[in-house]
CSV table of N, CA and C in Angstrom, one decimal:
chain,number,residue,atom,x,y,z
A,948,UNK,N,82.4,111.3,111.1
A,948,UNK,CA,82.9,110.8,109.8
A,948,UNK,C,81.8,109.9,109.1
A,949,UNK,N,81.0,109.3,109.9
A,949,UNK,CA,80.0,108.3,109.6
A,949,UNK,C,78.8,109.2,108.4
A,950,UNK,N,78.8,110.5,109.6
A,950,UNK,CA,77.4,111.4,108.6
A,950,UNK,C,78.0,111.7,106.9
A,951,UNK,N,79.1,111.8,107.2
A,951,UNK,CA,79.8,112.1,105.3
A,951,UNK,C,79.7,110.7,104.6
A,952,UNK,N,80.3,109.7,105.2
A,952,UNK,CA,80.0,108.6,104.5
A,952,UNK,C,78.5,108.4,103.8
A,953,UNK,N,77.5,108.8,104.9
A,953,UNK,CA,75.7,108.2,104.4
A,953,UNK,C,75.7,109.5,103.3
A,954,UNK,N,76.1,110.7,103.6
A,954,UNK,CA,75.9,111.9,102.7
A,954,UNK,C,76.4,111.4,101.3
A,955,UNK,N,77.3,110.4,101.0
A,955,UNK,CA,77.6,110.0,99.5
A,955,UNK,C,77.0,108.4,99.3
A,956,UNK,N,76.3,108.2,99.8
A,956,UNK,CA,75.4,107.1,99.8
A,956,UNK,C,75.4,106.4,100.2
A,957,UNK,N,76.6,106.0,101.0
A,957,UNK,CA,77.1,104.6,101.5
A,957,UNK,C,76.8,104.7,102.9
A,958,UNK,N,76.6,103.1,103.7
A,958,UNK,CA,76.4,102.9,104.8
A,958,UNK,C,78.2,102.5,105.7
A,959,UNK,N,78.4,102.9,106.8
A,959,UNK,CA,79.1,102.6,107.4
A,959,UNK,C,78.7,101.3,108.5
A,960,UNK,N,80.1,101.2,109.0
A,960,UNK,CA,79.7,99.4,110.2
A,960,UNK,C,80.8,99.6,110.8
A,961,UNK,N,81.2,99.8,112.0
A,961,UNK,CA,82.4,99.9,112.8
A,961,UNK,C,82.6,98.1,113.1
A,962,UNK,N,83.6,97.6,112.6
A,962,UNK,CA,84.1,96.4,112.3
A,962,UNK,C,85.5,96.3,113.3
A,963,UNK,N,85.4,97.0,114.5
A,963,UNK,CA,86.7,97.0,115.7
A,963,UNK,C,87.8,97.8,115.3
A,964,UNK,N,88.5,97.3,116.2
A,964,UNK,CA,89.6,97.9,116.2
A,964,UNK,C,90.6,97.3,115.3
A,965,UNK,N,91.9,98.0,114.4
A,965,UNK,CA,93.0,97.9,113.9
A,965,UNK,C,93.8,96.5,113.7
A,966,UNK,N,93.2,96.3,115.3
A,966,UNK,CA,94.2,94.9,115.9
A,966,UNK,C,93.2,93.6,115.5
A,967,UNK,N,91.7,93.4,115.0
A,967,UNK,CA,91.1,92.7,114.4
A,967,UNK,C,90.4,92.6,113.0
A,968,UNK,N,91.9,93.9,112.3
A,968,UNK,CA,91.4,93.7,110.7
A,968,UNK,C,92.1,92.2,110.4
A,969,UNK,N,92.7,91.1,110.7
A,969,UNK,CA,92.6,90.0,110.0
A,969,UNK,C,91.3,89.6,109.6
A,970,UNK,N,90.7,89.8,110.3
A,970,UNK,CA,89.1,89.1,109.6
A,970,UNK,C,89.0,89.8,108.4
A,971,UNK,N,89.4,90.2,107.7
A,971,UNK,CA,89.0,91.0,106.1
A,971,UNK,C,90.6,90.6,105.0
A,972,UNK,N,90.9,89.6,105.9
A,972,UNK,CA,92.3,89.1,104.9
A,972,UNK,C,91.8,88.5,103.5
A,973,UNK,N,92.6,88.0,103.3
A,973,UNK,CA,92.3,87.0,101.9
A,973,UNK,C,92.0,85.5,102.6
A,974,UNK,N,90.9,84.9,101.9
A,974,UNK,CA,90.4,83.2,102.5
A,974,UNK,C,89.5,83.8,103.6
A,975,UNK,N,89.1,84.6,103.8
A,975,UNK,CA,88.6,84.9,105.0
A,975,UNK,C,87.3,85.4,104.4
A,976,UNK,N,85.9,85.0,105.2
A,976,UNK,CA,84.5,85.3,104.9
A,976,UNK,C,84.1,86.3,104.3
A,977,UNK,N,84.8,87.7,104.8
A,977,UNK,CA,84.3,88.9,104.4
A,977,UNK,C,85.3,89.9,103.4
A,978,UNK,N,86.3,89.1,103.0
A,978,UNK,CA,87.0,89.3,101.5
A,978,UNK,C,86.3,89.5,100.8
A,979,UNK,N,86.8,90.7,99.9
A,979,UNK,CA,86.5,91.3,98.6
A,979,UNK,C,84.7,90.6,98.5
A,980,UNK,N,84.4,90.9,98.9
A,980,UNK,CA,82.6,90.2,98.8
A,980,UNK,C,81.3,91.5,98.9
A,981,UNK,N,80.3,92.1,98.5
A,981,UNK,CA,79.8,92.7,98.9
A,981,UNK,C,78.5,92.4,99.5
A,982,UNK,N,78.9,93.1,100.6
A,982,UNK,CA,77.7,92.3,102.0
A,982,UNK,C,77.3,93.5,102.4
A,983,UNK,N,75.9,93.2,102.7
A,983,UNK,CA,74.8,94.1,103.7
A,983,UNK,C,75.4,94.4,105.2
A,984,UNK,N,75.1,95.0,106.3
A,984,UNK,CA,75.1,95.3,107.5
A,984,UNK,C,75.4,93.6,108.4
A,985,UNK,N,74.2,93.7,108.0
A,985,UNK,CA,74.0,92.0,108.4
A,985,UNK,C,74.9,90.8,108.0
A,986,UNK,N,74.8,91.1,106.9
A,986,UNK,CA,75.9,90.0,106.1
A,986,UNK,C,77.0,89.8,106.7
A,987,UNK,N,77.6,90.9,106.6
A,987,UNK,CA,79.3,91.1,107.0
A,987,UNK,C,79.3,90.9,108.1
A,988,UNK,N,78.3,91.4,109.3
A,988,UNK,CA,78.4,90.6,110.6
A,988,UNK,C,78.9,89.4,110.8
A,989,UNK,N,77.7,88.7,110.2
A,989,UNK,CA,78.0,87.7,110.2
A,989,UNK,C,79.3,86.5,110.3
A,990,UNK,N,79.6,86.8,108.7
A,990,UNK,CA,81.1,87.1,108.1
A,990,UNK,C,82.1,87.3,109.0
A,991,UNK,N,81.9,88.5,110.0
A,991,UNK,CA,83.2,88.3,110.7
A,991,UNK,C,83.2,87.7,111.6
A,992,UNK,N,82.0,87.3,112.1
A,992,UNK,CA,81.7,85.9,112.9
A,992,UNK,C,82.5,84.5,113.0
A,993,UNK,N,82.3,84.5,111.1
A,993,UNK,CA,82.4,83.2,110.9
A,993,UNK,C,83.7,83.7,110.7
A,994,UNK,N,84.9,84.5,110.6
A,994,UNK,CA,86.2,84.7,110.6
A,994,UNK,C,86.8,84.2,112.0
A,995,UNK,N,86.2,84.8,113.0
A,995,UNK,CA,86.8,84.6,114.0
A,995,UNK,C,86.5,83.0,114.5
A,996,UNK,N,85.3,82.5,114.0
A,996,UNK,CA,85.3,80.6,114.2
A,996,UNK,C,86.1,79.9,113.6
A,997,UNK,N,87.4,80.8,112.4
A,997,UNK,CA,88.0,79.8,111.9
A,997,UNK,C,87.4,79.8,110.4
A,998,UNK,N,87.1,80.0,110.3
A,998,UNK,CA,86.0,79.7,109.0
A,998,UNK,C,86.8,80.2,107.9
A,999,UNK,N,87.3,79.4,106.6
A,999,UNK,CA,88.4,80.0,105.2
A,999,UNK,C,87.3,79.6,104.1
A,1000,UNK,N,87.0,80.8,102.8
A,1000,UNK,CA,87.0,80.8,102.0
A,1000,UNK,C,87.4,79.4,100.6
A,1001,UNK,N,87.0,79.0,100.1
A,1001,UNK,CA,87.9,77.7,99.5
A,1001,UNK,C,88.7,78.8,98.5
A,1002,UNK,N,89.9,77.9,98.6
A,1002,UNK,CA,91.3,77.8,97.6
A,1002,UNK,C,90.8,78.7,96.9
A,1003,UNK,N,91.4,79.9,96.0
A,1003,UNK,CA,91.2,80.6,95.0
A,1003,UNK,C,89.8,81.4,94.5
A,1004,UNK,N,88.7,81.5,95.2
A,1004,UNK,CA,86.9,81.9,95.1
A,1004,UNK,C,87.4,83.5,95.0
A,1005,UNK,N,88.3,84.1,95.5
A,1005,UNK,CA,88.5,85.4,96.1
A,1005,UNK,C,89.2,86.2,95.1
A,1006,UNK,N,89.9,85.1,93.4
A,1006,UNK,CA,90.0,85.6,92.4
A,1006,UNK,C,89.0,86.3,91.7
């Protein structure tokens, strides 16, 4: 699935399993944001340390 993804330009990132999409909630690092490979790693790093967005940025 990944080769069709790059085939329309875009890069893929396997970001876990099902049971750890909270990290992509709202208040959370890697919300509506656009991030590199790297970036988003990060991101869900700093998700799982706890880490929130401030109050309303995510509008």
């Amino acid at each position: 699935m990944s080769d069709l993804v790059h085939q329309f330009g875009f890069g893929s990132f396997d970001a876990g399993a099902l049971a750890d999409s909270w990290r992509f909630e709202r208040a959370r690092p890697a919300y509506c944001l656009p991030l590199d490979t790297e970036a988003l790693r990060q991101a869900l790093t700093r998700a799982i340390r706890g880490e929130l967005l401030p109050e309303g940025s995510w509008r």
